[in-house]
Coordinates of C-alpha atoms and ligand atoms in Angstrom, one line a residue:
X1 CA -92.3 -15.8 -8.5
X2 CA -90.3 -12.5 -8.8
X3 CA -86.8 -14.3 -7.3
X4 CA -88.0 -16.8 -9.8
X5 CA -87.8 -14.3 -12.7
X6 CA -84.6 -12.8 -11.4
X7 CA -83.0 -16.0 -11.2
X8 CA -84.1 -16.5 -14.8
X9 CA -82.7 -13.0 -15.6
X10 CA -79.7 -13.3 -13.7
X11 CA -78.7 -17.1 -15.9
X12 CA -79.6 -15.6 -19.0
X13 CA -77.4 -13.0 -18.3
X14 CA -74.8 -15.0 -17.5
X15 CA -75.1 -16.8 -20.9
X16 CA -75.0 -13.9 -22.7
X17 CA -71.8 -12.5 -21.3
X18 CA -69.8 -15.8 -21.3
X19 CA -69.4 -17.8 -24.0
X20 CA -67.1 -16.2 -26.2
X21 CA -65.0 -18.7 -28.1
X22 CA -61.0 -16.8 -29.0
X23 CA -58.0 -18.4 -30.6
X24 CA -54.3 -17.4 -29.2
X25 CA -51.7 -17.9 -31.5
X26 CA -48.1 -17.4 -29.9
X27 CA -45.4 -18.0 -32.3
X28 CA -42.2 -16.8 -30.5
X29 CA -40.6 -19.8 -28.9
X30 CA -39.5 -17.5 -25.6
X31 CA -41.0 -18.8 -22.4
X32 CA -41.4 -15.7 -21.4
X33 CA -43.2 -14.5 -24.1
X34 CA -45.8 -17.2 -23.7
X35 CA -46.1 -16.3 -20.2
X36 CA -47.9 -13.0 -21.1
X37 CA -50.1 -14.5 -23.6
X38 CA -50.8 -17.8 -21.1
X39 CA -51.9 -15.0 -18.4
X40 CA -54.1 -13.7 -20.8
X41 CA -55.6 -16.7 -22.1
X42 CA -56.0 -17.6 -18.4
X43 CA -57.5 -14.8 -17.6
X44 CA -60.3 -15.1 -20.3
X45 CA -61.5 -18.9 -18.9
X46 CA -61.6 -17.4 -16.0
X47 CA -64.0 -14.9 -17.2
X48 CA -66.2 -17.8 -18.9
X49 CA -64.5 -18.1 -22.3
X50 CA -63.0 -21.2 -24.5
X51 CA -59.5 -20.3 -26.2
X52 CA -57.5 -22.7 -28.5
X53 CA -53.7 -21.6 -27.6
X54 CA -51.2 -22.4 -30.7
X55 CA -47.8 -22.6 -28.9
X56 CA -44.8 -24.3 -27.9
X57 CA -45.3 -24.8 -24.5
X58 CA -48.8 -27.2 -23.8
X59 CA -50.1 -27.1 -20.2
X60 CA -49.7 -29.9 -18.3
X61 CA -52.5 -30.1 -16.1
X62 CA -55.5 -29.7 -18.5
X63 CA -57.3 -26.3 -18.0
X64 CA -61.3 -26.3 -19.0
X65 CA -62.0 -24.8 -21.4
X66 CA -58.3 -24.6 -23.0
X67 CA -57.2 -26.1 -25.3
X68 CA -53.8 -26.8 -26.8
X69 CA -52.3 -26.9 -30.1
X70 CA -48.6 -27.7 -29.7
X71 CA -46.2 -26.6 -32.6
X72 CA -42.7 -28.1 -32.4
X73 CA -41.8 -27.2 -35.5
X74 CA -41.3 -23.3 -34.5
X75 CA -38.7 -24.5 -31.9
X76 CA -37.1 -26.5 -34.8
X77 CA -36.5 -23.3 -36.7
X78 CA -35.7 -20.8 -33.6
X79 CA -32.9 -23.0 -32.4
X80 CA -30.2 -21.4 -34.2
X81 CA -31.6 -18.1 -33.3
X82 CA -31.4 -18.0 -29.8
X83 CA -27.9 -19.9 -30.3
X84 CA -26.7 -16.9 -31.9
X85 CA -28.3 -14.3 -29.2
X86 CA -25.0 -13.7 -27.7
X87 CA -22.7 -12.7 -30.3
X88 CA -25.5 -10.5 -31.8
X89 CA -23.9 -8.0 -29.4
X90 CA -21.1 -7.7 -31.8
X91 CA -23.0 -6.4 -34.5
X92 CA -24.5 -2.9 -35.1
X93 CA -28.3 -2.0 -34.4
X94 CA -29.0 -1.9 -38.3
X95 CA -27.9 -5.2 -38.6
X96 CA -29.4 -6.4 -35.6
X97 CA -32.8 -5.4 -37.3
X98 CA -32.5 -7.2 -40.2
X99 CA -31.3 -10.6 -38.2
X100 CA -34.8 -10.0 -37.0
X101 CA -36.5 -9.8 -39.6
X102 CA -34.6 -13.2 -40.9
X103 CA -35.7 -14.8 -37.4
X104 CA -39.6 -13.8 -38.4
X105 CA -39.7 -15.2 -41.8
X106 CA -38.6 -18.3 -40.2
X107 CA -41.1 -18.7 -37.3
X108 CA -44.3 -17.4 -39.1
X109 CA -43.1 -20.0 -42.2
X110 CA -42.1 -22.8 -39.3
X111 CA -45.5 -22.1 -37.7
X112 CA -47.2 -22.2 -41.1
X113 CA -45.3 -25.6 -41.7
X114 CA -46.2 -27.2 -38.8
X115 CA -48.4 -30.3 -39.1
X116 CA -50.7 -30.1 -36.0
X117 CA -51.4 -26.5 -37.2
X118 CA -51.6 -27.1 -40.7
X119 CA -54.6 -29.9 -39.3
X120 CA -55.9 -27.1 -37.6
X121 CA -56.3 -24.7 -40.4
X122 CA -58.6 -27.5 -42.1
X123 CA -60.8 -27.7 -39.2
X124 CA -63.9 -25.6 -39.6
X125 CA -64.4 -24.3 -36.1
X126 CA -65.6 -20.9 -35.5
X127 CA -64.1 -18.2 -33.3
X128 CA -65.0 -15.0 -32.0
X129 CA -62.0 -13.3 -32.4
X130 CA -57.9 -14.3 -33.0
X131 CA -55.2 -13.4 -31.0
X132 CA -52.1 -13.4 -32.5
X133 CA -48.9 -12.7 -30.8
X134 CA -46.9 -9.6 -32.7
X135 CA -43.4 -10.9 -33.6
X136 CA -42.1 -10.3 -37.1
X137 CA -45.1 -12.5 -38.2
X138 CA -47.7 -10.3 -40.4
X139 CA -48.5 -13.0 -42.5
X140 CA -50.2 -14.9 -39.3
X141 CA -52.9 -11.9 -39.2
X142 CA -54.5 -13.5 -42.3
X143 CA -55.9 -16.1 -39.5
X144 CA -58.4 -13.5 -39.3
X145 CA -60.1 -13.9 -42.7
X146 CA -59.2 -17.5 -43.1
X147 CA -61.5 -17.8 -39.5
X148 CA -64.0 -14.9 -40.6
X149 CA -63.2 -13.1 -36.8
X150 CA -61.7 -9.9 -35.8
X151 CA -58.0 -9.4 -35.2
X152 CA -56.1 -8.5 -31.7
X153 CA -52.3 -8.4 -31.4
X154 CA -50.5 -9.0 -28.7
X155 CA -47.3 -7.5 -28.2
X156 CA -45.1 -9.3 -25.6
X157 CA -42.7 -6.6 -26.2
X158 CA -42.6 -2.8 -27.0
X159 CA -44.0 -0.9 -29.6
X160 CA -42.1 -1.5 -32.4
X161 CA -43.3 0.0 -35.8
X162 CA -44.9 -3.2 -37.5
X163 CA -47.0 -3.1 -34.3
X164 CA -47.8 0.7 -34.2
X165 CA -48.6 0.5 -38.0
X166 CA -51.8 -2.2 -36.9
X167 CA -53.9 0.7 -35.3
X168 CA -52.1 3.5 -37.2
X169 CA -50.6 4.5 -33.3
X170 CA -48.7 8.0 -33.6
X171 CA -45.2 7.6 -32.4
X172 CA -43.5 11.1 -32.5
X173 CA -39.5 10.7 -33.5
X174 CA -39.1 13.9 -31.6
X175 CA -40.0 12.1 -28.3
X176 CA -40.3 8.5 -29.3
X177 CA -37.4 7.1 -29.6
X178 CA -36.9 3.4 -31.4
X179 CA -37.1 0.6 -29.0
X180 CA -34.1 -0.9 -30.1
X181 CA -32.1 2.6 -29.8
X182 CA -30.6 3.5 -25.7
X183 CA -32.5 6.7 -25.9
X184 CA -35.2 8.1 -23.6
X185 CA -38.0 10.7 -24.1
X186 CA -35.5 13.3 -23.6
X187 CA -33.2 13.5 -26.4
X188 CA -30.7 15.8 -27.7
X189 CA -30.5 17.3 -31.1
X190 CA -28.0 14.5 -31.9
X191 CA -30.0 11.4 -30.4
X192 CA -33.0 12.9 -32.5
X193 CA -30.9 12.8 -35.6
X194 CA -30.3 9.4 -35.3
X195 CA -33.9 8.4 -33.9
X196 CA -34.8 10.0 -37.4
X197 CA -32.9 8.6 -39.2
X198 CA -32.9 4.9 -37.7
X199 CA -36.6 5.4 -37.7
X200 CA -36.1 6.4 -41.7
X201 CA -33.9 3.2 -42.4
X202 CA -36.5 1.0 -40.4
X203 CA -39.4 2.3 -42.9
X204 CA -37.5 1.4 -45.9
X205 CA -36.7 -1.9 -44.5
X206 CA -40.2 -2.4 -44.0
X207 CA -41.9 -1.2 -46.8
X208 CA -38.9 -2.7 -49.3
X209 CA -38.0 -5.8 -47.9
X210 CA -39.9 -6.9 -44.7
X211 CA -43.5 -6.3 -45.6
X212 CA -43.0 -7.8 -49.4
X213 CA -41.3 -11.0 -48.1
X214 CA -44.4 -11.6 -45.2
X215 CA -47.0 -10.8 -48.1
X216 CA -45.8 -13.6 -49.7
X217 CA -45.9 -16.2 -46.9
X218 CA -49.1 -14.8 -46.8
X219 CA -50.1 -15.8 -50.5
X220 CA -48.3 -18.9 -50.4
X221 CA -50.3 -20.1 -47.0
X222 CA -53.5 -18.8 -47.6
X223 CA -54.4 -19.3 -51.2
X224 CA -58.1 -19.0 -50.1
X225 CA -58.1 -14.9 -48.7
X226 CA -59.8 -12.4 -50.5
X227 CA -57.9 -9.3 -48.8
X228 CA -54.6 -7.4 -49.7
X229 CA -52.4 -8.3 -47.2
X230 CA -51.4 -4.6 -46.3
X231 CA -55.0 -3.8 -45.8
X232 CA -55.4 -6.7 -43.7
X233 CA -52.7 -5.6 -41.6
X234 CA -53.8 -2.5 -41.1
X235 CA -57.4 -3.8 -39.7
X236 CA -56.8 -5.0 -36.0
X237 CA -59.4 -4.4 -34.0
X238 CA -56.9 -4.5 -30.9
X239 CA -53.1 -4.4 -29.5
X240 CA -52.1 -5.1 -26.5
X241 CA -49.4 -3.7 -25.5
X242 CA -46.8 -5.0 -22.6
X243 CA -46.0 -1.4 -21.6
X244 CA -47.1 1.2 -18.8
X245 CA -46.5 4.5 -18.0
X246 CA -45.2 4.5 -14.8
X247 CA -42.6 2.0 -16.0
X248 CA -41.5 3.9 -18.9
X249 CA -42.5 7.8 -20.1
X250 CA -45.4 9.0 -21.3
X251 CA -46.1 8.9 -25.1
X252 CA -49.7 8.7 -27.7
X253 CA -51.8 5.2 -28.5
X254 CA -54.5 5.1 -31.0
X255 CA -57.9 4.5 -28.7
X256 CA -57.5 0.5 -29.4
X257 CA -54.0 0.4 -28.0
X258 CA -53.9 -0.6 -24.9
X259 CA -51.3 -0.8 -22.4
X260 CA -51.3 -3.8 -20.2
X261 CA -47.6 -4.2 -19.1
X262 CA -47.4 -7.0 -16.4
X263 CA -50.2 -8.3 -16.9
X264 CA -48.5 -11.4 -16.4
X265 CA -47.7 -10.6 -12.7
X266 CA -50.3 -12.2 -10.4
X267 CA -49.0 -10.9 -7.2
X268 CA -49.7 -14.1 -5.5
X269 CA -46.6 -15.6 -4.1
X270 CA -45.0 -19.2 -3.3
X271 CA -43.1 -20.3 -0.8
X272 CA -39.6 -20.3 -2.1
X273 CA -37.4 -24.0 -2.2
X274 CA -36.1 -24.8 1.0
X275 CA -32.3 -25.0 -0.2
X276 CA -32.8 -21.3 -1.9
X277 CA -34.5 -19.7 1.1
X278 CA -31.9 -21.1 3.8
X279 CA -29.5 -19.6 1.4
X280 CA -31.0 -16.3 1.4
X281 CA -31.9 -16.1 5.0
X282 CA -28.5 -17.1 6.6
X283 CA -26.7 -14.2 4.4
X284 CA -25.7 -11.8 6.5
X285 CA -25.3 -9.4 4.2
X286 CA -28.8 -9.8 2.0
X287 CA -28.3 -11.3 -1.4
X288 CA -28.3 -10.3 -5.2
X289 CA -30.2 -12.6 -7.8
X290 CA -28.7 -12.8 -11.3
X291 CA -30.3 -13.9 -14.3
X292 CA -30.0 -13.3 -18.6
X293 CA -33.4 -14.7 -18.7
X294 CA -35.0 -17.9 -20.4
X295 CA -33.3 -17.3 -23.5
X296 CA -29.8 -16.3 -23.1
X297 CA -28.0 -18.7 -20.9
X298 CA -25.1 -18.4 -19.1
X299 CA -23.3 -21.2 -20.0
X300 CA -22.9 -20.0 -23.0
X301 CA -21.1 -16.9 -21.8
X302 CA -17.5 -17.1 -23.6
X303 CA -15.2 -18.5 -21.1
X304 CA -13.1 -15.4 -20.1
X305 CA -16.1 -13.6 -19.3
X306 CA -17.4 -16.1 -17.1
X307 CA -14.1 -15.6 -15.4
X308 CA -14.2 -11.9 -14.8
X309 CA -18.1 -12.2 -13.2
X310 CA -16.9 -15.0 -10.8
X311 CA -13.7 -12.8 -9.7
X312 CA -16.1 -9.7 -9.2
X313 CA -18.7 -11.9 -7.1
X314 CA -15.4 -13.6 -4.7
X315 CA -15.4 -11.9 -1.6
X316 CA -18.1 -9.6 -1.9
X317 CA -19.7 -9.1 1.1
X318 CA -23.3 -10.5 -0.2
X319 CA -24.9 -13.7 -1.6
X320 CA -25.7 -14.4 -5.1
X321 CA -28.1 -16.8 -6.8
X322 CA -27.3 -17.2 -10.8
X323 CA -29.3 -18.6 -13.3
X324 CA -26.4 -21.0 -14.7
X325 CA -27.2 -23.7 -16.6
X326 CA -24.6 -26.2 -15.4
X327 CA -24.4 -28.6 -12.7
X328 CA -20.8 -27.9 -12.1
X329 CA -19.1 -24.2 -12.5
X330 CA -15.3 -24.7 -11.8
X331 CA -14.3 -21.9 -9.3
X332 CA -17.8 -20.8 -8.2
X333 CA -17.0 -19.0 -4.7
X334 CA -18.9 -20.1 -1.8
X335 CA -21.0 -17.0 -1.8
X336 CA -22.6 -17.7 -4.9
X337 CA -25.2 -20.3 -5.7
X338 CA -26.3 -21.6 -9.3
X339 CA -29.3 -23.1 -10.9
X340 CA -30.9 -23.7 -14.1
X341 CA -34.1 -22.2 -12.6
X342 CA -35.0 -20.3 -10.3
X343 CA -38.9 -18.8 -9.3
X344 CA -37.9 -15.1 -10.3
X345 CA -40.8 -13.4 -8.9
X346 CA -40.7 -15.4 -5.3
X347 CA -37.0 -14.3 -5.0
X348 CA -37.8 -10.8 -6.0
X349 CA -39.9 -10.5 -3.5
X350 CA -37.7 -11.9 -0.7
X351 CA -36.8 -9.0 1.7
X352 CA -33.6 -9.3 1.7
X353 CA -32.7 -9.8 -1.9
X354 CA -31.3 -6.5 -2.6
X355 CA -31.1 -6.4 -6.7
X356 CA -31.3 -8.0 -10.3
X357 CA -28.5 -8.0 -12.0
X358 CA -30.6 -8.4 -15.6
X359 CA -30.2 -8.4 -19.6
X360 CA -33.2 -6.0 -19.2
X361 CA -36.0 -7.7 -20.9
X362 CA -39.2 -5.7 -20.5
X363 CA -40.6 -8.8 -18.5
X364 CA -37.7 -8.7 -16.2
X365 CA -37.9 -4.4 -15.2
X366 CA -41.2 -4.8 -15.0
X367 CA -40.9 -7.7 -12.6
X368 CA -38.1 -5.7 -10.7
X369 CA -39.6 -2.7 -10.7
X370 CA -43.0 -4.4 -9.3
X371 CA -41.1 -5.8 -6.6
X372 CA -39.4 -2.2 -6.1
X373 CA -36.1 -4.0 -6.7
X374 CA -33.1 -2.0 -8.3
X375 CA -31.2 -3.2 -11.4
X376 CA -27.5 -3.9 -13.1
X377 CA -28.6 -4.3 -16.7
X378 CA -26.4 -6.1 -19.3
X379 CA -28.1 -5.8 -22.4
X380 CA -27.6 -7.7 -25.4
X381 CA -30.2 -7.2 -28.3
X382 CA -33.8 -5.9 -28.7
X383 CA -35.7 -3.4 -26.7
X384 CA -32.8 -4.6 -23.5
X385 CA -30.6 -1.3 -24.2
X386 CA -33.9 1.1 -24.3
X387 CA -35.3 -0.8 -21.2
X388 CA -31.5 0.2 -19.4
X389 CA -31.8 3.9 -21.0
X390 CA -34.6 4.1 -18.7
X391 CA -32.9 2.4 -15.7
X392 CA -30.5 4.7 -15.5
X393 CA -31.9 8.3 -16.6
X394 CA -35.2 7.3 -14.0
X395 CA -32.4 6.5 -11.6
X396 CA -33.4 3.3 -10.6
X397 CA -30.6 0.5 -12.7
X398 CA -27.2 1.0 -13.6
X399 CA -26.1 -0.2 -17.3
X400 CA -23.3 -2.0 -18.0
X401 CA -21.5 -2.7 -21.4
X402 CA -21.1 -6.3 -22.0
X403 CA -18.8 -6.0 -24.9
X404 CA -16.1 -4.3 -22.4
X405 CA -17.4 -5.9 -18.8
X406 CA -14.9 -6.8 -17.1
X407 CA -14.5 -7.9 -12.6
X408 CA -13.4 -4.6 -11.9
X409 CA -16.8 -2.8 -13.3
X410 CA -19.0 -5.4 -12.3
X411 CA -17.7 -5.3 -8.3
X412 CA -18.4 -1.6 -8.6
X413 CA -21.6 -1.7 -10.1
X414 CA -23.0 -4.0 -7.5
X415 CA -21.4 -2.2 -4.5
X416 CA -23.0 1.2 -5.5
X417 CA -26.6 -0.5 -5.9
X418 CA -26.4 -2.5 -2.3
X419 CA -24.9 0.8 -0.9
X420 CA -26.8 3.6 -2.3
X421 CA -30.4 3.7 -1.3
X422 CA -31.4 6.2 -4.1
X423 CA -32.0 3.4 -6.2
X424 CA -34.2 1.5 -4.0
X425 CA -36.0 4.5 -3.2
X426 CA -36.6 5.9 -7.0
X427 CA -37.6 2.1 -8.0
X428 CA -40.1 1.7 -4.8
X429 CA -41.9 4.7 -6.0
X430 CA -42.4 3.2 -9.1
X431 CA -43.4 0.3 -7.6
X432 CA -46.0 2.1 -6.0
X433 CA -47.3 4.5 -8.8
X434 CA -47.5 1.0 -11.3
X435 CA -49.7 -0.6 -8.7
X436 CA -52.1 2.4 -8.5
X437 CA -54.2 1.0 -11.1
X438 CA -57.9 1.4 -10.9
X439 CA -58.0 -2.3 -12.8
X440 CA -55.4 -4.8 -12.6
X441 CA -53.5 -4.8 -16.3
X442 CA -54.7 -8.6 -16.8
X443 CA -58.9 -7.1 -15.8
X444 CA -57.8 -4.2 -18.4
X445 CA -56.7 -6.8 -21.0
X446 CA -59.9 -9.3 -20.6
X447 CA -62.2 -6.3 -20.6
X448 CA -60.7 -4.6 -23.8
X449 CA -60.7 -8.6 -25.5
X450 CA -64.1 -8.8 -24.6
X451 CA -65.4 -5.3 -25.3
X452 CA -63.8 -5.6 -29.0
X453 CA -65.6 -8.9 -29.6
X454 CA -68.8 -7.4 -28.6
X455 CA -68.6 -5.4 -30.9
X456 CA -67.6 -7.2 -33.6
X457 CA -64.3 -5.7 -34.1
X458 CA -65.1 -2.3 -32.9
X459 CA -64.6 -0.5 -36.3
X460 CA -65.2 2.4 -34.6
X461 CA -62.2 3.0 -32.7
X462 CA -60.1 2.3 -36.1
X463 CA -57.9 5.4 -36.6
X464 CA -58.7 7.4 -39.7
X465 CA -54.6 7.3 -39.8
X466 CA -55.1 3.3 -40.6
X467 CA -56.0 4.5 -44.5
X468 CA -53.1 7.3 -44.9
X469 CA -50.1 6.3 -46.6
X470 CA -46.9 8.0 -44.9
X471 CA -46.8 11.4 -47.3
X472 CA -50.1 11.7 -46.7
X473 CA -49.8 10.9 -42.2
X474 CA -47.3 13.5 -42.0
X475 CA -48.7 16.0 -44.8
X476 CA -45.8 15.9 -47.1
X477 CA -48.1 16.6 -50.1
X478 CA -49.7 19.6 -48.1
X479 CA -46.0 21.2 -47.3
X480 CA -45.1 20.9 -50.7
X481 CA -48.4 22.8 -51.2
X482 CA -47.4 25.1 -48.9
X483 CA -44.3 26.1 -49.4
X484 CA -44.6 25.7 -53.3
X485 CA -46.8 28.8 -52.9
X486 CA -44.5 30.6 -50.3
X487 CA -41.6 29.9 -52.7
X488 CA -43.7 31.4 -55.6
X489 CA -44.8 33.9 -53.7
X490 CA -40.9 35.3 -52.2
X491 CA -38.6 34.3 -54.6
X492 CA -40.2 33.5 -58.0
X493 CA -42.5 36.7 -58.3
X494 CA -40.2 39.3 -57.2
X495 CA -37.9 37.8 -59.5
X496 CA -40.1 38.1 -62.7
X497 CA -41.2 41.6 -61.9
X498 CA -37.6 42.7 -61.4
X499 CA -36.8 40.7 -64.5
X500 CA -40.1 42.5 -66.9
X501 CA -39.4 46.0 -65.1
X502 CA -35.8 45.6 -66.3
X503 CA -36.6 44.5 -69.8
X504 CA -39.2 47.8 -69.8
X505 CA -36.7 50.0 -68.6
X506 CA -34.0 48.9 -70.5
X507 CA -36.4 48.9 -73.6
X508 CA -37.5 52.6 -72.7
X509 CA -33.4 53.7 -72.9
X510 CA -33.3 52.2 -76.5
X511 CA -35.9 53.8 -77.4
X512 CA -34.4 56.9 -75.9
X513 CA -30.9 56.8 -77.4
X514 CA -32.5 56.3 -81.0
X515 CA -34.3 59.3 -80.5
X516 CA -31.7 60.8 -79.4
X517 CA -29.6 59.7 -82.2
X518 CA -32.5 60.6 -85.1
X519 CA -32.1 64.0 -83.5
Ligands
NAG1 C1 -67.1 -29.5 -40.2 O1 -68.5 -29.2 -39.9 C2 -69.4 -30.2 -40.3 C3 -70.8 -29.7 -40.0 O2 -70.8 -28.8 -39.0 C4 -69.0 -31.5 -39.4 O3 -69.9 -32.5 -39.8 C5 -67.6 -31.9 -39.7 O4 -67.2 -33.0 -38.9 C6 -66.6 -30.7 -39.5 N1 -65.3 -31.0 -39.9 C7 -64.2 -30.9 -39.1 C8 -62.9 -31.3 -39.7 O5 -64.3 -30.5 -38.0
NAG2 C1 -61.6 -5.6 -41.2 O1 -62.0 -6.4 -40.1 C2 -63.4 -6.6 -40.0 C3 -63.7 -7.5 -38.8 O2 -63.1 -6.9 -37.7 C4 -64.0 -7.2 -41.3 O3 -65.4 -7.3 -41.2 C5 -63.6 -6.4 -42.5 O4 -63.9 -7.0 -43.7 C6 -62.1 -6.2 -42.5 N1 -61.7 -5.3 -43.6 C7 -60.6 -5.4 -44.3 C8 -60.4 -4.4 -45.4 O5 -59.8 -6.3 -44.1
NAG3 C1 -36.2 -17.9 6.6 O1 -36.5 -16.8 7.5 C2 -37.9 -16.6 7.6 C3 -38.2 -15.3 8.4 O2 -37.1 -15.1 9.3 C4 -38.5 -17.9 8.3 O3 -39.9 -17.7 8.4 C5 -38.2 -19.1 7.5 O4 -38.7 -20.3 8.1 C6 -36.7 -19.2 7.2 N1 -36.6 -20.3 6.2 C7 -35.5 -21.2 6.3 C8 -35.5 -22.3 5.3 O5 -34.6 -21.1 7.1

């Protein structure tokens, strides 16, 4: 009878801890950004939940209890975009941030546009809380109202200040510098100068042209909401964040920031293609895997630069595997081997792959570093030249300039990496201090999801810093205060004394001399 009663307890209990129904929207088109948010969305079926996943990329073997929404339309849009990703790196940061903001009002509107989710909007189902990818998409957070559920961002990238702003996250310019700046913790008076003043520009650009433009897709797609749209904005429940410590520096969250940086790293490995792994083993000199990622692609390197890389890879003692997207590369050396794809984490950890030559994508250090492999970064845009900052002043990456690489740089950058253990030694004990985690970052994500829904949106972790405009955040009105009085107080009284005592004096010798003349 009392196992009976336990039993009873025990699936009651169960009920009430499963069951939570959560909707995923991920509106970048980058594969590896969905590979985050898929872990994620994995992870909470596993734990006994239903999500709806708005993306690009539909599963192929069904999942229960996940269930796609495909949206073609956003890849429609972003074509151009990641077209372009190359010769952003001609351009300077501050218009690199704008291009970005251009890209967002065209994904959140392409999203918005899209028919399957436009079918979706009119559906009536209920969730307990939206997920919504963070890139340059505000207007998307009004899913929130339109579905009556707390919000929770994801950030598949750093934290950049449209992201910060969602839990009112401090982000001190003295020793944070802007993602998309090279800068570490540590900067001099000169990098802080700029870190201010980039941080400056990116506020005005917000507030005056960013924010404005996503408040109206937010008007024009949901007629029905109630809320202000900076209000809503400023009312997540939750961000994740795809960040750690031990993979960058320390720095302040709000309480409902989270870090959860490689969360999409299972640790569990495959076996590697046969072709790939025969070319790995019989090197006798270990290998080097090279890859821009899913969304640059080599092929679309201009052809003089493709010329340089192969001349720095011929003859070089080891073997290299590059992500190239064409079947045929004129002059490819025999030591080097090309693929559209390759399974990046299975040849990471291969024993005798020795580096990554990169673009430095936050998935792809993490990756390396998890794998305690060293890097050669080439960035091009985003957070890739504050990722490479961090290579090299941590000691474990070298960073390269692609505007000026040419086969003699590259040749040297890859011998010192395969020849100077320092590297691998700094990046194993990252490695190391990254796994020491008391929960895995994907148990940390489901259990902050989870905890927020129970909660029904955990007001009380909201930072009082949410409601402050930014006089206000960094006490402008009170140092005006302040120094109003000090000024009064040093110049303006001492001067009006001097100036009456003058008068009285002055007025005192008048009277003095007409005396002395009546006399
Ligand atoms: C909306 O809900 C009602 C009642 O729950 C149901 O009958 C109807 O089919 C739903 N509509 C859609 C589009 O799901
Ligand atoms: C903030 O979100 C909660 C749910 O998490 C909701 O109940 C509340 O109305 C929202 N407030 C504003 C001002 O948007
Ligand atoms: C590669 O080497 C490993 C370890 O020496 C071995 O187990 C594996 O079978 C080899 N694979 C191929 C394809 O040669």
């Amino acid at each position: 009878m009392r196992i009976f009663t336990l039993i009873l307890g025990l699936l009651s209990g169960l009920e009430y801890s499963s069951g939570y129904n959560y909707l995923m929207v991920l509106n970048s088109a980058g594969r590896s950004h969905f590979n985050v948010g898929h872990a994620l969305a994995k992870g909470l079926v596993k734990a006994g939940h239903t999500i709806t996943v708005v993306s690009v990329y539909p599963v192929k073997k069904p999942i229960s209890g996940y269930t796609d929404i495909n949206v073609p339309n956003v890849i429609n849009v972003m074509g151009g975009d990641i077209a372009a990703l190359w010769a952003s790196i001609q351009k300077p940061v501050t218009q690199k941030l704008i291009d970005h903001y251009q890209m967002g009002f065209r994904i959140t509107r392409g999203l918005f546009e899209d028919s399957n989710f436009q079918e979706f909007l009119k559906s009536n189902q209920s969730f307990d809380a939206i997920i919504c990818e963070t890139f340059y998409n505000d207007a998307h957070y009004g899913l929130a109202e339109h579905f009556n559920a707390p919000l929770i961002g994801l950030s598949t990238g750093g934290g950049l200040t449209f992201i910060t702003d969602m839990v009112g996250s401090p982000a001190p310019a003295s020793f944070v510098p802007h993602i998309m700046l090279p800068f570490n913790d540590h900067m001099s008076l000169y990098e802080r100068l700029l870190n201010v003043a980039f941080l400056g520009y990116e506020r005005l650009l917000l507030d005056y042209y960013y924010l404005p433009n996503q408040e109206k897709l937010y008007k024009e797609f949901f007629p029905g909401n109630k809320r202000c749209f900076y209000e809503m904005r400023r009312n997540a429940s939750l961000v994740l964040i795809n960040q750690h410590v031990s993979l960058s520096f320390p720095r302040p969250y709000s309480p409902n920031m989270i870090e959860v940086g490689g969360m999409h790293i299972d640790g569990k490995l495959s076996p590697l293609p046969e072709k790939i792994e025969r070319f790995i083993n019989e090197s006798e000199h270990a290998a080097i895997y090279f890859s821009m990622g899913s969304n640059l692609k080599s092929k679309d390197l201009p052809p003089e630069k493709v010329q340089e890389i192969l001349s720095a890879l011929r003859g070089l003692k080891q073997r290299v595997l590059w992500k190239f997207e064409l079947d045929k590369l004129p002059n490819k050396p025999d030591n080097v081997y090309i693929s559209d794809w390759f399974p990046q984490t299975d040849i990471l950890a291969h024993p005798k792959v020795l580096a990554f030559v990169t673009h430095g994508g936050m998935l792809s250090t993490t990756e390396s570093i998890y794998h305690g492999k060293p890097v050669i970064g080439l960035p091009i845009f985003s957070d890739q030249f504050f990722n490479m900052a961090h290579a090299e002043q941590t000691g474990y990456g070298i960073m390269l300039d692609f505007k000026t690489l040419n086969a003699v740089d590259f040749r040297k950058a890859i011998e010192r990496i395969t020849s100077d253990p320092s590297y691998t030694k700094v990046v194993q004990g990252m490695s190391f201090r990254y796994r020491d985690q008391q929960h895995t970052p994907l148990e940390n994500a489901v259990y902050w999801v989870e905890h927020v829904t129970r909660h029904q949106g955990a007001a009380y972790l909201q930072s009082a810093s949410q409601r402050l405009n930014w006089w206000q955040y960094h006490n402008v009105d009170v140092l005006l205060i302040i120094f109003g009085a000090a000024f009064l107080l040093v110049i303006v009284l001492p001067f009006t004394i001097f100036k009456l005592l003058n008068k009285k004096l002055s007025r005192g010798e008048i009277t003095q001399s007409t005396k002395a003349k009546r006399n």
